[in-house]
Tab-separated table of C-alpha atoms and ligand atoms in Angstrom:
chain	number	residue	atom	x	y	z
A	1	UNK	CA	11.669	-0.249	21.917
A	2	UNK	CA	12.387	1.679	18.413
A	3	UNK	CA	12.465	5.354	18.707
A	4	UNK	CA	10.606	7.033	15.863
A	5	UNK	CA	13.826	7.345	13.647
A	6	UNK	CA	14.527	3.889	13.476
A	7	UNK	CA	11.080	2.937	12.465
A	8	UNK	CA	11.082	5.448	9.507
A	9	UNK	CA	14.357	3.494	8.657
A	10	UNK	CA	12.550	0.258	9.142
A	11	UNK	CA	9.460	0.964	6.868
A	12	UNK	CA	11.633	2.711	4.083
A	13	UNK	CA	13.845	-0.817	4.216
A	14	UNK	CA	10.605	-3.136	3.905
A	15	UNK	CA	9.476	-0.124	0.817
A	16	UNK	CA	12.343	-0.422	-0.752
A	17	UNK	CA	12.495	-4.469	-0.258
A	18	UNK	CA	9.251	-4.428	-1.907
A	19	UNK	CA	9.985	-2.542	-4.599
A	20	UNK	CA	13.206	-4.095	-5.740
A	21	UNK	CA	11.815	-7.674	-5.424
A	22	UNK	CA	9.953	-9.431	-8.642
A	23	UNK	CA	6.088	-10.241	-8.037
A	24	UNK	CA	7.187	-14.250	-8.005
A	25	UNK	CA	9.467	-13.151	-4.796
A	26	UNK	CA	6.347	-11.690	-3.319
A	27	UNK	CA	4.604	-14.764	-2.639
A	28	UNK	CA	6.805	-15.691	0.005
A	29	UNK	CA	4.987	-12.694	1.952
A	30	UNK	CA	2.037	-14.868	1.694
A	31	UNK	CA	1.814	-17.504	4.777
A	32	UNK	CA	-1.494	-18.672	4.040
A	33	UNK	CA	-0.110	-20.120	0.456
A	34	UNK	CA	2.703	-21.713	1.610
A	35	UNK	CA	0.099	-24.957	3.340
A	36	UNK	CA	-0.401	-28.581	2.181
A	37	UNK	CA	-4.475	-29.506	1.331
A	38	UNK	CA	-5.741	-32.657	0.952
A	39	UNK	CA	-1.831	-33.693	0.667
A	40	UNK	CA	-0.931	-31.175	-2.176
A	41	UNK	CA	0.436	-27.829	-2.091
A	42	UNK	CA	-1.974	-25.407	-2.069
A	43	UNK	CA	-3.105	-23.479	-5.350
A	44	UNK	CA	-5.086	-20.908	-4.555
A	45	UNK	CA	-7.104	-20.045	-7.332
A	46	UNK	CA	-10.238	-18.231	-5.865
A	47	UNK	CA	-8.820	-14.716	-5.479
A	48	UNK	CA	-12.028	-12.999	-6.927
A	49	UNK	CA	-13.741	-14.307	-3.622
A	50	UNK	CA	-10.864	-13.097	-1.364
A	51	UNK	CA	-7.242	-12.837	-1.594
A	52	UNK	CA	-4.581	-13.868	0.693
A	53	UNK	CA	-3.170	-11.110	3.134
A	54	UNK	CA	0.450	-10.666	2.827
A	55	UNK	CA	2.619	-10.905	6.390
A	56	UNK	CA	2.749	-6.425	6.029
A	57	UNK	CA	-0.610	-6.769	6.676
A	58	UNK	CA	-1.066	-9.244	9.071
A	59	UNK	CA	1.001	-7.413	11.293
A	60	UNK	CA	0.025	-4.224	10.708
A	61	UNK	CA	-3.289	-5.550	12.613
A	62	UNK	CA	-1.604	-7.424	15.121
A	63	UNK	CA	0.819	-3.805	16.056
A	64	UNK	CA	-2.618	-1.976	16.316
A	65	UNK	CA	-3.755	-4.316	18.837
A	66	UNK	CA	-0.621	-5.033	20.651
A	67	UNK	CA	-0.150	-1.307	20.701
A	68	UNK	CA	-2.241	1.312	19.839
A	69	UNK	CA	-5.974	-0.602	20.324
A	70	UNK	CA	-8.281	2.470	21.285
A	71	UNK	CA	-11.361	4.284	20.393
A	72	UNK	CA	-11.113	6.888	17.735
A	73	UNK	CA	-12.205	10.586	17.321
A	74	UNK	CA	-13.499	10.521	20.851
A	75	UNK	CA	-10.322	10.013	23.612
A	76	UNK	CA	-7.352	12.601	24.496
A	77	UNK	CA	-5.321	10.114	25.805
A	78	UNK	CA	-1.935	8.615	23.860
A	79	UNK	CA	-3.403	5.613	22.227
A	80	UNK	CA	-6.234	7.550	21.479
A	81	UNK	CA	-5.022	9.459	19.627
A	82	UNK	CA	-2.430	7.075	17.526
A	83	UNK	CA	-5.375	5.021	17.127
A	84	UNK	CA	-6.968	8.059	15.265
A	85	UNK	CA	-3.889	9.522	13.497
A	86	UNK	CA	-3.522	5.685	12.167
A	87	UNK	CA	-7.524	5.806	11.207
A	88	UNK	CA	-7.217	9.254	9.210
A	89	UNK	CA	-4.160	7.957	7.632
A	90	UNK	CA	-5.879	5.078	6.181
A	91	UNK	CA	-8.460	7.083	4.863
A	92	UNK	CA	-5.863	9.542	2.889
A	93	UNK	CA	-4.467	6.316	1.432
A	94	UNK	CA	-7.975	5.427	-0.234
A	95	UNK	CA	-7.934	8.831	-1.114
A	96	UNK	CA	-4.703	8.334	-2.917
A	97	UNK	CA	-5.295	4.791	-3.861
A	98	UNK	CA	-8.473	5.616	-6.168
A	99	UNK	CA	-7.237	9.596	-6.484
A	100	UNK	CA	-10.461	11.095	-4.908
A	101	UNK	CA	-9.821	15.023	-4.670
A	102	UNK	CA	-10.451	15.055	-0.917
A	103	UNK	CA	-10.175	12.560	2.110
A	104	UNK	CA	-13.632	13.667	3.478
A	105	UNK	CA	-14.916	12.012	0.004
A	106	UNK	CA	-14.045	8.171	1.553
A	107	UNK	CA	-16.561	6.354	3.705
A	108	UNK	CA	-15.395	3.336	5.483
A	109	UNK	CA	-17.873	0.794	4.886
A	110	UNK	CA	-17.550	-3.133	5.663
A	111	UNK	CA	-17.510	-3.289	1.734
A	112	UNK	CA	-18.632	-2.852	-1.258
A	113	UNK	CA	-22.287	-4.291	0.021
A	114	UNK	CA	-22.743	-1.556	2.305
A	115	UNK	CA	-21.288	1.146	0.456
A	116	UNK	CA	-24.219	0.124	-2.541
A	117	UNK	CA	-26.363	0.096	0.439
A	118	UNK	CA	-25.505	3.155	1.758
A	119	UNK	CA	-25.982	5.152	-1.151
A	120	UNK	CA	-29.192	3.459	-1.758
A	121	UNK	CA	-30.786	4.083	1.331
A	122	UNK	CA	-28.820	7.061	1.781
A	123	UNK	CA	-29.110	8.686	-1.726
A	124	UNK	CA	-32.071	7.214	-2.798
A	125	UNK	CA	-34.033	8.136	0.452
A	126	UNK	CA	-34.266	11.575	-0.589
A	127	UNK	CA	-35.885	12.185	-3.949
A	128	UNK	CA	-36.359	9.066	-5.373
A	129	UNK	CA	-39.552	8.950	-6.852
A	130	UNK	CA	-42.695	6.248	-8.287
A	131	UNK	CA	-41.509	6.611	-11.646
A	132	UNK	CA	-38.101	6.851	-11.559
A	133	UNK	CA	-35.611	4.601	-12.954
A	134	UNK	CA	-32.627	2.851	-11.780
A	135	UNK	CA	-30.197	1.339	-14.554
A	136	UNK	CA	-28.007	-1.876	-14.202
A	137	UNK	CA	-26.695	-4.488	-16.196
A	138	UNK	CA	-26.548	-8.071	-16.828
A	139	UNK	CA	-23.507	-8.725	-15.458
A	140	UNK	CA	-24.084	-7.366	-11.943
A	141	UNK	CA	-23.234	-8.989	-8.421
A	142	UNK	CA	-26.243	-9.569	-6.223
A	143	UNK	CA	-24.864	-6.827	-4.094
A	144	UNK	CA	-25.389	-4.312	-6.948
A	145	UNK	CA	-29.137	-5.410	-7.967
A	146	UNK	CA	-30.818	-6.397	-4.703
A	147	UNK	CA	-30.173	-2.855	-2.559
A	148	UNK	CA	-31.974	-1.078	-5.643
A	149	UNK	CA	-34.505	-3.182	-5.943
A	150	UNK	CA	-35.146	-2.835	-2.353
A	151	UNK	CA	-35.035	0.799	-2.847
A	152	UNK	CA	-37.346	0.258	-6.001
A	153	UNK	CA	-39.673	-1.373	-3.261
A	154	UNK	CA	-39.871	1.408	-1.084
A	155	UNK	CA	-39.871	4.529	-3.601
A	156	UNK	CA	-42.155	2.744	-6.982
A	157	UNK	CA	-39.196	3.477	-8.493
A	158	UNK	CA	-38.305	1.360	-11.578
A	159	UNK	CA	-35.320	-0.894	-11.932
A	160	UNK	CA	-34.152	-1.448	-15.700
A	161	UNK	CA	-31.570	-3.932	-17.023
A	162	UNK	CA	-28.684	-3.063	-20.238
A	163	UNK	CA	-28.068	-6.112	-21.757
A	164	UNK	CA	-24.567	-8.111	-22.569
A	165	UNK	CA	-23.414	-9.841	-25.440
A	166	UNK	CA	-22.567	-13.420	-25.543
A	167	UNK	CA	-19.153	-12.887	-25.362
A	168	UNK	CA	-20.084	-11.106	-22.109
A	169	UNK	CA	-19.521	-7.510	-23.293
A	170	UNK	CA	-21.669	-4.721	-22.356
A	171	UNK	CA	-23.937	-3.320	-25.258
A	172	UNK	CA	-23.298	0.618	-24.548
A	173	UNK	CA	-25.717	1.320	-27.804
A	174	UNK	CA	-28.708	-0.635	-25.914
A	175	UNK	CA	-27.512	0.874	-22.372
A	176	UNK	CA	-27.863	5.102	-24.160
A	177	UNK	CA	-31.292	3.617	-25.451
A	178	UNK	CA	-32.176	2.813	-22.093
A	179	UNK	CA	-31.476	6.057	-20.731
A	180	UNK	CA	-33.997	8.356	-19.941
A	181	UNK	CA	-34.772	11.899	-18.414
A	182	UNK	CA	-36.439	9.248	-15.511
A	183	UNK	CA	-32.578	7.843	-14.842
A	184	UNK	CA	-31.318	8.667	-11.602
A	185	UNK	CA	-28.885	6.283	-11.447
A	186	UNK	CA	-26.661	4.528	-13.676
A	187	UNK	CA	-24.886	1.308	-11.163
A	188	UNK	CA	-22.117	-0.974	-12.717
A	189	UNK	CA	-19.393	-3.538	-12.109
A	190	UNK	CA	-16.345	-2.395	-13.629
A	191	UNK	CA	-15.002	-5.771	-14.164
A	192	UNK	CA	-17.171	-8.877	-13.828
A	193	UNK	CA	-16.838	-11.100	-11.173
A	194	UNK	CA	-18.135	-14.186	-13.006
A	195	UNK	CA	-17.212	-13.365	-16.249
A	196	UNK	CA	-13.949	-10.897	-15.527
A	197	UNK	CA	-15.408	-8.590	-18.443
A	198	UNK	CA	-13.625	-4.975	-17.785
A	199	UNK	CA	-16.668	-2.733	-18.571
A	200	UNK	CA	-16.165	1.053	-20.314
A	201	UNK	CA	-16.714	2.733	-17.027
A	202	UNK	CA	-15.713	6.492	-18.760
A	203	UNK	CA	-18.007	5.986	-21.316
A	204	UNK	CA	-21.371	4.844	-19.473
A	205	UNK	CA	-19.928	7.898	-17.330
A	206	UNK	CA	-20.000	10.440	-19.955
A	207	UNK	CA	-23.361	8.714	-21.192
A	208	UNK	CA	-25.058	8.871	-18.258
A	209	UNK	CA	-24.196	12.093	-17.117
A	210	UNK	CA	-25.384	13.278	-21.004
A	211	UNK	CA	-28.640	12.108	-19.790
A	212	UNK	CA	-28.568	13.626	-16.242
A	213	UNK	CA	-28.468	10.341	-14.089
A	214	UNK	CA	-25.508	9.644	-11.492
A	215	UNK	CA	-22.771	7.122	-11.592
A	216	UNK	CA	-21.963	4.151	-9.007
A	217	UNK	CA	-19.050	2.176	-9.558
A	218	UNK	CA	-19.045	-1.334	-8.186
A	219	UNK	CA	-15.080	-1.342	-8.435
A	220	UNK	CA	-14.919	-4.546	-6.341
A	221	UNK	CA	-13.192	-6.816	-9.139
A	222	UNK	CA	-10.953	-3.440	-10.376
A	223	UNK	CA	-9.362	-2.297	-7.553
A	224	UNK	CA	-7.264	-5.459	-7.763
A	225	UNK	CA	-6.219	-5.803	-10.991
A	226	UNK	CA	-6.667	-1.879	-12.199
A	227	UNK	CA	-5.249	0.953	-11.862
A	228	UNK	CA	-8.388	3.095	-10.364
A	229	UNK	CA	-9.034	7.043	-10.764
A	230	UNK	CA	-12.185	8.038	-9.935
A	231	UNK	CA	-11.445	12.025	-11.192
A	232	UNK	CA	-10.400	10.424	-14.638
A	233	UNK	CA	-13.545	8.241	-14.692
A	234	UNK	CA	-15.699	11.301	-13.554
A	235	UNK	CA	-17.948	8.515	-11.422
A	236	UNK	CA	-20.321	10.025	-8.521
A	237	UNK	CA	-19.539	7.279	-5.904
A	238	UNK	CA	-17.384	3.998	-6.519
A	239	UNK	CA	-16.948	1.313	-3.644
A	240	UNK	CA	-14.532	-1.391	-3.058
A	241	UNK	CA	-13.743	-3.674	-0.656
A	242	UNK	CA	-10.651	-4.506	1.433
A	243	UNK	CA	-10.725	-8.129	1.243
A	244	UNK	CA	-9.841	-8.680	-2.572
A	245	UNK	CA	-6.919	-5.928	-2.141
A	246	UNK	CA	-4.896	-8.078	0.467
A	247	UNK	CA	-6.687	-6.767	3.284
A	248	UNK	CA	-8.768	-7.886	6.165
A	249	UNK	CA	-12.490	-8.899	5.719
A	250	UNK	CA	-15.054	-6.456	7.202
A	251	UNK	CA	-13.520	-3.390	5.814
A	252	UNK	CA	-14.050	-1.410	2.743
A	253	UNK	CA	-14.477	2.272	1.096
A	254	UNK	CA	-17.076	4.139	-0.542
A	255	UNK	CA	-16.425	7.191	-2.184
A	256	UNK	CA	-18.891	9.799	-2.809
A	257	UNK	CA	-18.489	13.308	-4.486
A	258	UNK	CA	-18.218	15.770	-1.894
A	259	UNK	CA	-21.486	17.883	-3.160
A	260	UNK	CA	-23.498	14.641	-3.276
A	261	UNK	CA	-22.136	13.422	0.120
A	262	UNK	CA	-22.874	16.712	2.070
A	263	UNK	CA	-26.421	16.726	0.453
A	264	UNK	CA	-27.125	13.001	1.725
A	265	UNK	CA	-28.711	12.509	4.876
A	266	UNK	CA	-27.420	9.846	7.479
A	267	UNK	CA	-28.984	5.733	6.967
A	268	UNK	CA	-27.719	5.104	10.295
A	269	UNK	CA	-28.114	6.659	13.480
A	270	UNK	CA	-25.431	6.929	16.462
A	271	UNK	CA	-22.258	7.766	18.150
A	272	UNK	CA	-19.371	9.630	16.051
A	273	UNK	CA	-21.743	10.683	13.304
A	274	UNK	CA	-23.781	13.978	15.140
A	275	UNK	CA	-23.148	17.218	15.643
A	276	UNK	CA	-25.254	18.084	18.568
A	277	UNK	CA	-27.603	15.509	20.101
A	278	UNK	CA	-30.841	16.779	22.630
A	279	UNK	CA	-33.806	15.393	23.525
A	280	UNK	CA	-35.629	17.240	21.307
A	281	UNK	CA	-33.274	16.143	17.983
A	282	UNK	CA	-30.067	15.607	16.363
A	283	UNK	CA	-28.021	17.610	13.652
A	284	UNK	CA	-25.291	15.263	11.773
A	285	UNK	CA	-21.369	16.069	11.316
A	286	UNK	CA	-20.316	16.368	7.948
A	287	UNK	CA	-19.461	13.987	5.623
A	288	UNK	CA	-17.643	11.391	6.349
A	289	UNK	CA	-18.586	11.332	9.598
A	290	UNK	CA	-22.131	11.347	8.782
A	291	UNK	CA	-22.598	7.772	7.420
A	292	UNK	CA	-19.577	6.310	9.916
A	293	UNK	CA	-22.189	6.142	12.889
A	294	UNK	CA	-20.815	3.538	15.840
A	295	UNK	CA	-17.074	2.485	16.551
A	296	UNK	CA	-15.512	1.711	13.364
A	297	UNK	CA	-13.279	-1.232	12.695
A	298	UNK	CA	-10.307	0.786	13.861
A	299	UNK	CA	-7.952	-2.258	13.141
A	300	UNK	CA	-9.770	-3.501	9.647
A	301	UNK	CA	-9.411	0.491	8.330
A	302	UNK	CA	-5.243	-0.097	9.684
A	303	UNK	CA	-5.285	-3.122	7.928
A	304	UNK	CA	-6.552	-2.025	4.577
A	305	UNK	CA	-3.896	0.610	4.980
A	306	UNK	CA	-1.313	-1.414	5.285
A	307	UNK	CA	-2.469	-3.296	1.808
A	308	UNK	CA	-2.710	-0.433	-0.141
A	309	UNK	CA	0.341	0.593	0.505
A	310	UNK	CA	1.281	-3.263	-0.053
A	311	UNK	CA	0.050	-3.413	-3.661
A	312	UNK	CA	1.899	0.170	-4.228
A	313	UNK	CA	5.243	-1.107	-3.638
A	314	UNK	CA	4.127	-4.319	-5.451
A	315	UNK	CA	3.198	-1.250	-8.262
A	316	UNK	CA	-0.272	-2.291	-9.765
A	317	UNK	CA	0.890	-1.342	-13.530
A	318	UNK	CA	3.152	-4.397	-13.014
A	319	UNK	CA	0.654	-6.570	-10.878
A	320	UNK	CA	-2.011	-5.385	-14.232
A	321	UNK	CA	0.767	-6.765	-16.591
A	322	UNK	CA	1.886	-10.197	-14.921
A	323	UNK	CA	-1.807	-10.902	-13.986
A	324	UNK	CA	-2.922	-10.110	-18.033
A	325	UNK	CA	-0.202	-12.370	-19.301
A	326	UNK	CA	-1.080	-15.073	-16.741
A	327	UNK	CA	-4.971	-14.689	-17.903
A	328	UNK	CA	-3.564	-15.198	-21.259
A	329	UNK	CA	-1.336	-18.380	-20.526
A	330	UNK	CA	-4.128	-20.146	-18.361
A	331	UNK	CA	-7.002	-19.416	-21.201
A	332	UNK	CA	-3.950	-21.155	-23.816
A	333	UNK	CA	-4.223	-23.920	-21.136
A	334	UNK	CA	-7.310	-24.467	-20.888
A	335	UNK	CA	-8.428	-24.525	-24.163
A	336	UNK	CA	-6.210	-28.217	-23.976
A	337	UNK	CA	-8.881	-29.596	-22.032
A	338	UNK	CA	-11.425	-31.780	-23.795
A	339	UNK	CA	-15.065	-30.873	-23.275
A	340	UNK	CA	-14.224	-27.384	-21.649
A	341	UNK	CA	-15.709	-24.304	-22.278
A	342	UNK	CA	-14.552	-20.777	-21.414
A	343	UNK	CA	-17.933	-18.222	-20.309
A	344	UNK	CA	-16.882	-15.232	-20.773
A	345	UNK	CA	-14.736	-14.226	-23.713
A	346	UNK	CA	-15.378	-10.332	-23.761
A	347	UNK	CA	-11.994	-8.396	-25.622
A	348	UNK	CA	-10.993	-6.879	-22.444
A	349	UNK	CA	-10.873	-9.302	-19.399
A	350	UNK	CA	-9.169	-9.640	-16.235
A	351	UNK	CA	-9.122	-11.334	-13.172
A	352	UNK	CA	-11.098	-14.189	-13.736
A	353	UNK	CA	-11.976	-17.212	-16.210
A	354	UNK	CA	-15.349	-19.088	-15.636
A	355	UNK	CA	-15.616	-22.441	-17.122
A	356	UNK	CA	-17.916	-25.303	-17.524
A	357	UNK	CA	-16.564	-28.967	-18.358
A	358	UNK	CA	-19.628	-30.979	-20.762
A	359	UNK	CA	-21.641	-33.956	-18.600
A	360	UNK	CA	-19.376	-32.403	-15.340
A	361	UNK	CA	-21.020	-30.081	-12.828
A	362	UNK	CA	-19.270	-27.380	-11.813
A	363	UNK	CA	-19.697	-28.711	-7.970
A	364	UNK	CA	-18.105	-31.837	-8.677
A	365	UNK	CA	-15.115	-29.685	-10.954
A	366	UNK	CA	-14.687	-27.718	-7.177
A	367	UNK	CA	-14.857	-30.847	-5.121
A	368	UNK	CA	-12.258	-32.812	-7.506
A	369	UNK	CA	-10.087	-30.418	-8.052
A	370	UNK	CA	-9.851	-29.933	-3.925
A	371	UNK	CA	-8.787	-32.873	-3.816
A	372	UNK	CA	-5.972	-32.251	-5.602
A	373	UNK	CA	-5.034	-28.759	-3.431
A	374	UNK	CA	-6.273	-27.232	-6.402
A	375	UNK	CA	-9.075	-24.222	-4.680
A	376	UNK	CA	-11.328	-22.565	-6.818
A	377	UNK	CA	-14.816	-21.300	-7.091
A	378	UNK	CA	-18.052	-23.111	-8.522
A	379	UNK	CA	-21.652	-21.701	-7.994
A	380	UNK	CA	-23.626	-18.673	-9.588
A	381	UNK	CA	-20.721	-16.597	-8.058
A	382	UNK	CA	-23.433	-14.135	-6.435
A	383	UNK	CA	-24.831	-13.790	-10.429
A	384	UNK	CA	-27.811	-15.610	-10.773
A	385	UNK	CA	-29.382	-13.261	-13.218
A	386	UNK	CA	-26.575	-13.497	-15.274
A	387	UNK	CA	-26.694	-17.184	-15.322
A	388	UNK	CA	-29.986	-16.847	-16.296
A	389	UNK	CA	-28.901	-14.465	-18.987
A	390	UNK	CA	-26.127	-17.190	-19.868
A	391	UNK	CA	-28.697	-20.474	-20.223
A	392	UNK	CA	-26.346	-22.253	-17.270
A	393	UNK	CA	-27.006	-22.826	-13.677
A	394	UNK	CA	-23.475	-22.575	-12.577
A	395	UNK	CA	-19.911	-22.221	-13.449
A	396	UNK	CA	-16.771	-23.283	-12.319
A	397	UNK	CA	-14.196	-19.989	-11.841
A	398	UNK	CA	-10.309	-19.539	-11.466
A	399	UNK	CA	-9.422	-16.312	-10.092
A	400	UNK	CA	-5.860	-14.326	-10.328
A	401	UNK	CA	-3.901	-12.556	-7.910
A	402	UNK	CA	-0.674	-11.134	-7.563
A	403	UNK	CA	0.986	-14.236	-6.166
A	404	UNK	CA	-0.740	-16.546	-8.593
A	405	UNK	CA	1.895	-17.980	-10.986
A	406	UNK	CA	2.969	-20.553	-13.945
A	407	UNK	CA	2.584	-23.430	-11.827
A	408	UNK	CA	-0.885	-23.120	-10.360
A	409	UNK	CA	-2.179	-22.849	-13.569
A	410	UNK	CA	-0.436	-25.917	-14.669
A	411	UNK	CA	-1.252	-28.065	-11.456
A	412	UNK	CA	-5.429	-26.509	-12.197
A	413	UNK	CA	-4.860	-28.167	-15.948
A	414	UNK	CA	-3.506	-31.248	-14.512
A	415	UNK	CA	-6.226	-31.601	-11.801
A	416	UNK	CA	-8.551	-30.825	-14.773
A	417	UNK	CA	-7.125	-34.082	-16.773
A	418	UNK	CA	-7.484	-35.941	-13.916
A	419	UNK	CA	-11.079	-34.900	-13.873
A	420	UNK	CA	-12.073	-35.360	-17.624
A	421	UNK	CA	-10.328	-38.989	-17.469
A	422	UNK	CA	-12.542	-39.623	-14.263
A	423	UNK	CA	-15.680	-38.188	-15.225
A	424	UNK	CA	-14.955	-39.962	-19.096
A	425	UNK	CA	-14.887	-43.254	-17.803
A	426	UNK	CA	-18.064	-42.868	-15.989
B	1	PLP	N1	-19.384	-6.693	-6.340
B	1	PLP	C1	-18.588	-7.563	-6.941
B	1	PLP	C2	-18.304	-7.415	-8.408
B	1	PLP	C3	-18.029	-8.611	-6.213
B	1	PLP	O1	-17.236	-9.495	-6.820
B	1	PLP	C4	-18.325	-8.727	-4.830
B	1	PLP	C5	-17.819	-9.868	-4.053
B	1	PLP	O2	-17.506	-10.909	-4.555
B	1	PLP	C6	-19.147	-7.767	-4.246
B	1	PLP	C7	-19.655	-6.760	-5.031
B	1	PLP	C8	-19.477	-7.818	-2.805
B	1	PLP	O3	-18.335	-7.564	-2.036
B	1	PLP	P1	-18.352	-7.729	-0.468
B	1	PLP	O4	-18.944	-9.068	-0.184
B	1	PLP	O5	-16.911	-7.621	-0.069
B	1	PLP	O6	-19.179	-6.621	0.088
């Protein structure tokens, strides 16, 4: 067994590994990329949906079981209280990660759905009133329209839409016209999913504020790719989820200003999240604790942990730059291919390009390229309204990550040949 010393030695070897090694040597972290499908090498090209979790994080999980698997906040007994010392340090690295000023300013949430959710219930439970008006955009997920319209059910609240241009660019002079002393809230994607459009979150900020409405980030498609700092982008509450930074599914962070949070009543009811409970009623712990009701996912909150500091050592400034360049290499590429057109060609992208191939639907672009180990995304990418927005049905999506490289961009382009010369002949 390693004493304490040794294992400080241990994780300041794997930092330093990490550090020293070039992003194309970090791949080889990645077991799940190193498989054969459909008798190709896998390129895995559907990152926006979920990344890959690097072997750091893999057994990061696998320690907390084998060791340390416990309750939190609630036993005095050794594991315990590792369990819980693990927990809270997770949390101060999503503190650090996105630069909140405090740790009691990060839920853990399963993701960015229920942090929206959260707030929406949570938030927009108290206050929100007929008449009131909740501002989107065109380019949001479903899991940043639906919880507000749901609230917009409940309260007659009103939910309004800023439009995009066809390049997929927010229009921030239509967005200030739709602000109004009525806007509570202003809720955007900082980069598109579909469309991997990186939106001017400091400016709708400083707008919306201006007109006296709140800020929630939907910084599911940033965290990635972006370096994220929610003091510098003055938000009110900004959620992400663990899944699409190398983490495990099921695990994710809101955060909340601490004077909004502590004004918020609880959305769900339970163990870990009271103060006192009697017969006669309940008073609620303070925030975080208040919206963390139930056993958490002790090992998911380890897990996401262990990917931040993951991408750290990886340093997202350089993951930012090699992912940029490889955006700008692939949309080169793909520009070779007859009859395909990029959706989505806003000035400041990451991430992400969508596609559609003419007479080819995007299903049958997914199912081909499979075939050639090639895995990427095709659908309305949780976006139907944006679809709608865009005239299409679907697209078909390639999606970046930190491990992506040269050569599954090429083998995507050749699968794509393949395609046009199959679908041509037809
Ligand atoms: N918002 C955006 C922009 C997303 O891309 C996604 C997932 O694809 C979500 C929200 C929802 O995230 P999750 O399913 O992890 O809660």
């Amino acid at each position: 067994m390693s004493t304490a010393g040794q294992k400080i030695d241990e994780v300041e070897a794997a930092v330093e590994r990490l550090v020293s090694q070039s992003l194309a040597d970090l791949r080889a972290d990645f077991p799940a990329l190193d498989q054969q499908v459909n008798g190709h090498p896998l390129a895995y090209l559907d990152n926006a949906a979920t990344t890959h979790k690097p072997r750091q994080v893999i057994e990061a999980v696998a320690n907390y079981y084998e060791r340390d698997n416990s309750n939190v906040h609630r036993g005095v007994h050794e594991l315990s209280q590792r369990a819980t010392l693990a927990f809270e340090a997770a949390r101060e690295k999503v503190r650090a990660f996105i630069n909140a000023a405090s740790k009691d300013e990060i839920v853990f949430t399963r993701g960015t759905t229920e942090a929206i959710n959260l707030v929406a219930n949570a938030w927009g439970g108290e206050g929100v009133a007929a008449g009131d008006e909740i501002l989107i955009t065109e380019l949001e997920h479903h899991s940043n329209i639906v919880p507000w319209q749901m609230l917009a059910q409940r309260s007659g609240a009103v939910v309004k839409v800023a439009p995009i241009n066809d390049a997929g660019e927010l229009e921030l002079e239509a967005l200030a016209d739709l602000l109004s002393p009525r806007t509570r809230m202003v809720a955007l994607n900082y980069v598109s999913n579909t469309l991997g459009s990186i939106n001017p979150v400091a400016e709708v900020v400083r707008l919306a504020h201006d007109a006296g409405a709140l800020v929630l980030v939907d910084a599911a498609q940033a965290t990635p790719h972006l370096a994220v700092d929610v003091q510098e982008l003055g938000c009110d509450f900004l959620a992400f989820s663990g899944h699409k930074v190398y983490g495990p599914t099921g695990i994710g962070a809101l955060f909340g200003r601490a004077e909004l949070l502590e004004a918020m009543p609880p959305w769900q009811g339970g163990g870990d999240m009271i103060e006192q409970v009697s017969f006669s009623g309940s008073s609620y712990a303070h925030p975080p604790a208040r919206f963390e009701a139930g056993t958490p996912n002790v090992a998911g909150v380890v897990g996401l942990g262990a990917a931040i500091d993951y991408l750290e050592c990886a340093g997202i400034e350089r993951v930012a730059t090699h992912e940029h360049e490889l955006l700008n290499y692939a949309e080169g590429r793909l520009r070779e291919i007859p009859g395909l057109r990029i959706v989505g060609t806003a000035a400041e992208k990451t991430g992400a390009h969508s596609f559609v191939v003419e007479g080819v639907h995007p299903h049958d672009i997914g199912t081909v390229l499979d075939s050639f180990g090639v895995a990427i995304r095709a659908g309305h990418h949780c976006t139907q309204p944006l679809m709608e927005r865009l005239g299409l049905v679907a697209t078909a999506r390639a999606s970046f990550a930190l491990y992506s490289n040269h050569d599954d961009v090429d083998r995507l382009i050749d699968a794509l040949l393949k395609l046009t010369e199959l679908f041509g002949d037809g």
